[in-house]
Amino acid sequence: MTHILLIHKVGLSTIVKEVRGS
């Protein structure tokens, strides 16, 4: 479960970074 949470957190961070960068 911890791994899933970590992936979700990283994924969200990447999406937010991409949206902000655009």
Coordinates of C-alpha atoms in Angstrom, one line a residue:
M1 CA 0.0 0.0 0.0
T2 CA 2.9 2.3 0.8
H3 CA 4.3 1.9 -2.7
I4 CA 0.9 2.8 -4.3
L5 CA 0.7 5.9 -2.2
L6 CA 4.2 6.9 -3.1
I7 CA 3.5 6.4 -6.8
H8 CA 0.3 8.5 -6.5
K9 CA 2.2 11.3 -4.8
V10 CA 5.0 11.3 -7.4
G11 CA 2.5 11.1 -10.2
L12 CA 0.5 14.0 -8.8
S13 CA 3.7 16.0 -8.4
T14 CA 4.7 15.3 -12.0
I15 CA 1.3 16.3 -13.3
V16 CA 1.2 19.5 -11.3
K17 CA 4.8 20.3 -12.5
E18 CA 3.8 19.8 -16.1
V19 CA 0.6 21.9 -15.8
R20 CA 2.6 24.7 -14.1
G21 CA 5.3 24.5 -16.7
S22 CA 2.9 24.7 -19.5

